[in-house]
């Protein structure tokens, strides 16, 4: 059971808050990329024609026909990003961060934090964001928004087809600008009081867990608050400066703002 009072104190006293949000957060926000039952109901034609089982599965299996490929991506982007509705959990996170210095590092790739009103300059989508696209040539020709694109977009530099910016191929280039902004945030806050919140981050999101707990262990004025883990899941030197709610992001955020 989480010690909310202690966690609230850490947040209130923090100079800055670093949010890490993994797939567990995404599914509680209403986007479960592994949900077979809803996929079957929502995309019976994709199940029948391509044998896709989930959104994750559909993203993994690339089609050779770009028109078909983009029409499927377009449907996903429209359904989940253009028509995005922030959950009450997401609203609670906004309330929590109001007036605070923050940064968000996330594997949630549907542009949800941006759509929910967080500052896009304070977000690093570590696994990309399907509302942006990159050149499929394998050369880094930059990132562009695909929100206004219909049909098959082409690279302005080499005329290759563009693809959604996600690590679905061997040539995924992370968003270096956002990565740099995260590094600056970390450097600027090394010796300040930082509360790190792990939301939907567990052993299945090692990219958001290990490097981050390493930072907490390195910087003595940093604290870690995990929504999902129990205290014994954390390295010992991190555990003594941590709160582990052993629950989920929804109940942690509710407890933190109440
Ligand atoms: Zn190109």
mmCIF file of C-alpha atoms and ligand atoms in Angstrom:
data_model
loop_
_atom_site.group_PDB
_atom_site.id
_atom_site.type_symbol
_atom_site.label_atom_id
_atom_site.label_comp_id
_atom_site.label_asym_id
_atom_site.label_seq_id
_atom_site.Cartn_x
_atom_site.Cartn_y
_atom_site.Cartn_z
ATOM 1 C CA UNK A 1 0.000 0.000 0.000
ATOM 2 C CA UNK A 2 1.380 3.372 -0.968
ATOM 3 C CA UNK A 3 2.337 5.948 1.592
ATOM 4 C CA UNK A 4 0.530 8.764 -0.222
ATOM 5 C CA UNK A 5 1.321 11.332 2.411
ATOM 6 C CA UNK A 6 5.038 10.750 2.029
ATOM 7 C CA UNK A 7 4.738 10.667 -1.762
ATOM 8 C CA UNK A 8 2.783 13.950 -1.790
ATOM 9 C CA UNK A 9 5.456 15.531 0.387
ATOM 10 C CA UNK A 10 8.186 14.460 -2.051
ATOM 11 C CA UNK A 11 6.206 15.929 -4.953
ATOM 12 C CA UNK A 12 5.400 19.170 -3.144
ATOM 13 C CA UNK A 13 9.001 19.714 -2.172
ATOM 14 C CA UNK A 14 10.412 18.798 -5.580
ATOM 15 C CA UNK A 15 12.014 21.471 -7.762
ATOM 16 C CA UNK A 16 11.224 19.370 -10.798
ATOM 17 C CA UNK A 17 9.366 16.201 -11.728
ATOM 18 C CA UNK A 18 10.494 13.598 -14.220
ATOM 19 C CA UNK A 19 7.674 11.419 -15.523
ATOM 20 C CA UNK A 20 8.379 8.074 -17.127
ATOM 21 C CA UNK A 21 5.304 6.526 -18.718
ATOM 22 C CA UNK A 22 5.262 3.018 -20.161
ATOM 23 C CA UNK A 23 2.757 0.750 -21.835
ATOM 24 C CA UNK A 24 0.862 0.138 -18.598
ATOM 25 C CA UNK A 25 0.074 3.848 -18.531
ATOM 26 C CA UNK A 26 -1.039 3.781 -22.173
ATOM 27 C CA UNK A 27 -3.487 0.942 -21.627
ATOM 28 C CA UNK A 28 -5.027 2.639 -18.585
ATOM 29 C CA UNK A 29 -5.365 5.770 -20.718
ATOM 30 C CA UNK A 30 -7.466 3.722 -23.141
ATOM 31 C CA UNK A 31 -4.852 2.579 -25.665
ATOM 32 C CA UNK A 32 -4.050 -1.104 -25.330
ATOM 33 C CA UNK A 33 -1.948 -2.160 -28.309
ATOM 34 C CA UNK A 34 -2.205 -5.814 -27.272
ATOM 35 C CA UNK A 35 -5.978 -6.023 -26.856
ATOM 36 C CA UNK A 36 -7.201 -8.732 -29.255
ATOM 37 C CA UNK A 37 -10.880 -8.608 -28.308
ATOM 38 C CA UNK A 38 -11.410 -4.914 -29.090
ATOM 39 C CA UNK A 39 -9.274 -5.135 -32.210
ATOM 40 C CA UNK A 40 -11.539 -7.875 -33.564
ATOM 41 C CA UNK A 41 -14.596 -5.723 -32.970
ATOM 42 C CA UNK A 42 -13.138 -2.495 -34.306
ATOM 43 C CA UNK A 43 -11.195 -3.808 -37.307
ATOM 44 C CA UNK A 44 -12.913 -6.996 -38.542
ATOM 45 C CA UNK A 45 -11.761 -6.219 -42.102
ATOM 46 C CA UNK A 46 -8.098 -6.077 -41.020
ATOM 47 C CA UNK A 47 -8.457 -9.344 -39.134
ATOM 48 C CA UNK A 48 -9.982 -10.996 -42.183
ATOM 49 C CA UNK A 49 -7.708 -9.568 -44.864
ATOM 50 C CA UNK A 50 -4.322 -9.492 -43.102
ATOM 51 C CA UNK A 51 -4.843 -11.737 -40.088
ATOM 52 C CA UNK A 52 -3.752 -8.906 -37.771
ATOM 53 C CA UNK A 53 -4.572 -9.670 -34.154
ATOM 54 C CA UNK A 54 -3.845 -6.416 -32.356
ATOM 55 C CA UNK A 55 -2.628 -2.916 -33.119
ATOM 56 C CA UNK A 56 0.864 -3.983 -32.088
ATOM 57 C CA UNK A 57 0.678 -6.922 -34.450
ATOM 58 C CA UNK A 58 -0.569 -4.719 -37.301
ATOM 59 C CA UNK A 59 2.343 -2.325 -36.743
ATOM 60 C CA UNK A 60 4.882 -5.150 -36.733
ATOM 61 C CA UNK A 61 3.757 -6.655 -40.023
ATOM 62 C CA UNK A 62 4.752 -4.307 -42.802
ATOM 63 C CA UNK A 63 2.904 -4.393 -46.116
ATOM 64 C CA UNK A 64 4.690 -3.988 -49.427
ATOM 65 C CA UNK A 65 1.883 -1.857 -50.846
ATOM 66 C CA UNK A 66 2.337 1.702 -49.551
ATOM 67 C CA UNK A 67 -1.258 2.750 -50.302
ATOM 68 C CA UNK A 68 -2.634 -0.072 -48.182
ATOM 69 C CA UNK A 69 0.004 0.499 -45.524
ATOM 70 C CA UNK A 70 -0.783 4.200 -45.168
ATOM 71 C CA UNK A 71 -4.552 3.638 -45.226
ATOM 72 C CA UNK A 72 -4.159 1.351 -42.193
ATOM 73 C CA UNK A 73 -1.796 3.729 -40.374
ATOM 74 C CA UNK A 74 -4.171 6.591 -41.229
ATOM 75 C CA UNK A 75 -7.093 4.787 -39.574
ATOM 76 C CA UNK A 76 -5.078 4.168 -36.410
ATOM 77 C CA UNK A 77 -3.814 7.755 -36.287
ATOM 78 C CA UNK A 78 -7.321 9.127 -36.846
ATOM 79 C CA UNK A 79 -8.953 6.823 -34.300
ATOM 80 C CA UNK A 80 -6.453 7.179 -31.477
ATOM 81 C CA UNK A 81 -4.573 10.433 -32.023
ATOM 82 C CA UNK A 82 -6.898 12.805 -33.905
ATOM 83 C CA UNK A 83 -9.866 11.608 -31.833
ATOM 84 C CA UNK A 84 -7.841 11.318 -28.635
ATOM 85 C CA UNK A 85 -9.746 11.811 -25.381
ATOM 86 C CA UNK A 86 -7.673 12.230 -22.249
ATOM 87 C CA UNK A 87 -8.656 9.826 -19.457
ATOM 88 C CA UNK A 88 -9.316 11.080 -15.942
ATOM 89 C CA UNK A 89 -5.908 9.605 -15.062
ATOM 90 C CA UNK A 90 -4.276 11.862 -17.672
ATOM 91 C CA UNK A 91 -6.242 14.830 -16.291
ATOM 92 C CA UNK A 92 -4.988 13.982 -12.810
ATOM 93 C CA UNK A 93 -1.422 14.007 -14.102
ATOM 94 C CA UNK A 94 -2.030 17.466 -15.556
ATOM 95 C CA UNK A 95 -3.341 18.653 -12.219
ATOM 96 C CA UNK A 96 -0.301 17.206 -10.473
ATOM 97 C CA UNK A 97 2.178 18.921 -12.818
ATOM 98 C CA UNK A 98 0.410 22.263 -12.944
ATOM 99 C CA UNK A 99 2.923 25.035 -12.254
ATOM 100 C CA UNK A 100 5.730 22.493 -11.815
ATOM 101 C CA UNK A 101 8.887 22.127 -13.845
ATOM 102 C CA UNK A 102 8.654 18.724 -15.528
ATOM 103 C CA UNK A 103 9.808 16.433 -18.295
ATOM 104 C CA UNK A 104 8.087 13.341 -19.691
ATOM 105 C CA UNK A 105 9.931 10.358 -21.171
ATOM 106 C CA UNK A 106 7.526 7.841 -22.630
ATOM 107 C CA UNK A 107 7.063 4.798 -24.821
ATOM 108 C CA UNK A 108 3.407 5.827 -25.414
ATOM 109 C CA UNK A 109 3.586 6.624 -29.094
ATOM 110 C CA UNK A 110 0.176 8.055 -30.069
ATOM 111 C CA UNK A 111 0.871 11.740 -29.300
ATOM 112 C CA UNK A 112 -1.300 11.467 -26.190
ATOM 113 C CA UNK A 113 0.660 13.765 -23.882
ATOM 114 C CA UNK A 114 0.862 16.465 -26.565
ATOM 115 C CA UNK A 115 -2.867 16.104 -27.251
ATOM 116 C CA UNK A 116 -3.630 16.241 -23.546
ATOM 117 C CA UNK A 117 -1.998 19.677 -23.462
ATOM 118 C CA UNK A 118 1.492 19.005 -22.130
ATOM 119 C CA UNK A 119 4.311 21.061 -23.621
ATOM 120 C CA UNK A 120 5.717 19.156 -26.616
ATOM 121 C CA UNK A 121 9.161 20.575 -25.813
ATOM 122 C CA UNK A 122 9.046 18.697 -22.517
ATOM 123 C CA UNK A 123 8.277 15.275 -23.975
ATOM 124 C CA UNK A 124 10.630 12.636 -25.339
ATOM 125 C CA UNK A 125 8.814 9.850 -27.172
ATOM 126 C CA UNK A 126 11.535 7.247 -26.871
ATOM 127 C CA UNK A 127 9.865 4.846 -29.313
ATOM 128 C CA UNK A 128 8.767 7.558 -31.693
ATOM 129 C CA UNK A 129 5.304 8.909 -32.314
ATOM 130 C CA UNK A 130 3.089 7.723 -35.154
ATOM 131 C CA UNK A 131 1.835 11.251 -35.789
ATOM 132 C CA UNK A 132 5.303 12.004 -37.098
ATOM 133 C CA UNK A 133 6.925 10.355 -40.082
ATOM 134 C CA UNK A 134 10.436 9.685 -41.303
ATOM 135 C CA UNK A 135 12.022 8.750 -44.627
ATOM 136 C CA UNK A 136 11.916 5.014 -45.421
ATOM 137 C CA UNK A 137 15.209 5.137 -47.371
ATOM 138 C CA UNK A 138 17.202 4.279 -44.260
ATOM 139 C CA UNK A 139 18.848 7.707 -44.263
ATOM 140 C CA UNK A 140 17.864 10.217 -41.613
ATOM 141 C CA UNK A 141 16.043 12.923 -43.595
ATOM 142 C CA UNK A 142 14.316 14.451 -40.586
ATOM 143 C CA UNK A 143 10.879 14.208 -39.022
ATOM 144 C CA UNK A 144 7.600 15.686 -40.267
ATOM 145 C CA UNK A 145 4.071 15.663 -38.906
ATOM 146 C CA UNK A 146 1.712 13.289 -40.701
ATOM 147 C CA UNK A 147 -1.464 14.667 -39.136
ATOM 148 C CA UNK A 148 -2.477 16.540 -42.290
ATOM 149 C CA UNK A 149 -1.267 13.964 -44.798
ATOM 150 C CA UNK A 150 -3.543 11.850 -46.978
ATOM 151 C CA UNK A 151 -2.353 9.339 -49.543
ATOM 152 C CA UNK A 152 1.262 8.177 -49.502
ATOM 153 C CA UNK A 153 3.641 10.964 -48.404
ATOM 154 C CA UNK A 154 7.056 11.240 -50.052
ATOM 155 C CA UNK A 155 10.357 12.471 -48.669
ATOM 156 C CA UNK A 156 11.104 16.046 -49.736
ATOM 157 C CA UNK A 157 14.805 15.246 -49.997
ATOM 158 C CA UNK A 158 15.007 11.875 -51.786
ATOM 159 C CA UNK A 159 11.396 11.210 -52.838
ATOM 160 C CA UNK A 160 11.247 7.841 -51.035
ATOM 161 C CA UNK A 161 7.989 6.965 -49.312
ATOM 162 C CA UNK A 162 7.684 8.253 -45.774
ATOM 163 C CA UNK A 163 6.836 5.883 -42.903
ATOM 164 C CA UNK A 164 5.528 6.431 -39.386
ATOM 165 C CA UNK A 165 8.327 7.290 -36.975
ATOM 166 C CA UNK A 166 8.508 4.150 -34.854
ATOM 167 C CA UNK A 167 11.179 1.488 -34.316
ATOM 168 C CA UNK A 168 9.563 -0.920 -36.776
ATOM 169 C CA UNK A 169 12.588 -1.199 -39.019
ATOM 170 C CA UNK A 170 16.343 -1.478 -38.511
ATOM 171 C CA UNK A 171 16.794 2.205 -39.372
ATOM 172 C CA UNK A 172 14.947 3.967 -36.561
ATOM 173 C CA UNK A 173 16.544 7.274 -35.586
ATOM 174 C CA UNK A 174 15.309 8.491 -32.202
ATOM 175 C CA UNK A 175 14.229 12.122 -31.979
ATOM 176 C CA UNK A 176 17.630 13.612 -31.155
ATOM 177 C CA UNK A 177 16.266 17.083 -30.334
ATOM 178 C CA UNK A 178 13.910 15.674 -27.699
ATOM 179 C CA UNK A 179 16.620 13.379 -26.378
ATOM 180 C CA UNK A 180 18.927 16.396 -26.002
ATOM 181 C CA UNK A 181 16.218 18.315 -24.133
ATOM 182 C CA UNK A 182 15.851 15.404 -21.705
ATOM 183 C CA UNK A 183 19.619 15.353 -21.144
ATOM 184 C CA UNK A 184 19.610 19.083 -20.459
ATOM 185 C CA UNK A 185 16.746 18.641 -17.996
ATOM 186 C CA UNK A 186 18.730 15.945 -16.183
ATOM 187 C CA UNK A 187 21.960 17.983 -16.126
ATOM 188 C CA UNK A 188 20.184 21.117 -14.880
ATOM 189 C CA UNK A 189 18.533 19.170 -12.086
ATOM 190 C CA UNK A 190 21.390 16.951 -10.932
ATOM 191 C CA UNK A 191 21.719 18.605 -7.560
ATOM 192 C CA UNK A 192 18.141 19.847 -7.195
ATOM 193 C CA UNK A 193 15.227 17.984 -5.625
ATOM 194 C CA UNK A 194 13.681 15.801 -8.290
ATOM 195 C CA UNK A 195 10.737 13.442 -7.963
ATOM 196 C CA UNK A 196 10.773 10.732 -10.590
ATOM 197 C CA UNK A 197 7.409 9.108 -11.220
ATOM 198 C CA UNK A 198 7.330 5.690 -12.835
ATOM 199 C CA UNK A 199 3.887 5.252 -14.386
ATOM 200 C CA UNK A 200 3.177 1.894 -16.004
ATOM 201 C CA UNK A 201 6.903 1.244 -15.897
ATOM 202 C CA UNK A 202 8.005 -2.223 -14.817
ATOM 203 C CA UNK A 203 10.427 -4.957 -15.890
ATOM 204 C CA UNK A 204 8.694 -4.977 -19.271
ATOM 205 C CA UNK A 205 9.829 -1.379 -19.894
ATOM 206 C CA UNK A 206 13.559 -1.709 -19.153
ATOM 207 C CA UNK A 207 14.360 1.363 -21.266
ATOM 208 C CA UNK A 208 12.346 3.490 -18.856
ATOM 209 C CA UNK A 209 13.394 1.699 -15.703
ATOM 210 C CA UNK A 210 17.089 0.892 -15.542
ATOM 211 C CA UNK A 211 18.634 4.146 -16.853
ATOM 212 C CA UNK A 212 16.239 6.129 -14.679
ATOM 213 C CA UNK A 213 16.769 4.259 -11.420
ATOM 214 C CA UNK A 214 20.470 4.570 -12.185
ATOM 215 C CA UNK A 215 20.057 8.367 -12.171
ATOM 216 C CA UNK A 216 18.211 8.212 -8.854
ATOM 217 C CA UNK A 217 21.000 6.156 -7.372
ATOM 218 C CA UNK A 218 23.542 8.666 -8.714
ATOM 219 C CA UNK A 219 21.843 11.878 -7.521
ATOM 220 C CA UNK A 220 21.183 11.965 -3.795
ATOM 221 C CA UNK A 221 18.485 14.627 -3.918
ATOM 222 C CA UNK A 222 16.347 12.554 -6.285
ATOM 223 C CA UNK A 223 13.432 10.345 -5.225
ATOM 224 C CA UNK A 224 11.631 7.612 -7.112
ATOM 225 C CA UNK A 225 7.896 6.974 -6.890
ATOM 226 C CA UNK A 226 6.753 3.857 -8.687
ATOM 227 C CA UNK A 227 3.098 3.208 -9.424
ATOM 228 C CA UNK A 228 3.535 -0.424 -10.327
ATOM 229 C CA UNK A 229 6.534 -1.939 -8.578
ATOM 230 C CA UNK A 230 7.064 -3.147 -5.058
ATOM 231 C CA UNK A 231 10.036 -1.874 -3.104
ATOM 232 C CA UNK A 232 12.031 -5.098 -3.439
ATOM 233 C CA UNK A 233 11.961 -4.713 -7.243
ATOM 234 C CA UNK A 234 14.227 -1.676 -6.894
ATOM 235 C CA UNK A 235 17.977 -1.606 -6.353
ATOM 236 C CA UNK A 236 18.721 -1.204 -2.631
ATOM 237 C CA UNK A 237 20.304 2.242 -2.789
ATOM 238 C CA UNK A 238 17.335 3.480 -4.835
ATOM 239 C CA UNK A 239 14.768 1.765 -2.608
ATOM 240 C CA UNK A 240 15.711 3.853 0.420
ATOM 241 C CA UNK A 241 14.720 6.989 -1.532
ATOM 242 C CA UNK A 242 11.662 5.443 -3.139
ATOM 243 C CA UNK A 243 7.982 4.888 -2.660
ATOM 244 C CA UNK A 244 6.560 1.829 -4.347
ATOM 245 C CA UNK A 245 2.781 1.833 -4.663
ATOM 246 C CA UNK A 246 2.494 -1.767 -5.955
ATOM 247 C CA UNK A 247 -0.630 -0.735 -7.784
ATOM 248 C CA UNK A 248 -1.089 1.203 -11.019
ATOM 249 C CA UNK A 249 -0.830 4.718 -12.411
ATOM 250 C CA UNK A 250 -4.523 5.400 -12.045
ATOM 251 C CA UNK A 251 -4.698 4.789 -8.312
ATOM 252 C CA UNK A 252 -1.313 6.395 -7.640
ATOM 253 C CA UNK A 253 -2.264 9.643 -9.404
ATOM 254 C CA UNK A 254 -5.649 9.681 -7.729
ATOM 255 C CA UNK A 255 -3.942 9.300 -4.354
ATOM 256 C CA UNK A 256 -1.394 11.990 -5.145
ATOM 257 C CA UNK A 257 -3.851 14.709 -6.065
ATOM 258 C CA UNK A 258 -6.468 13.992 -3.395
HETATM 259 ZN ZN1 LIG B 1 14.522 10.703 -47.850
#
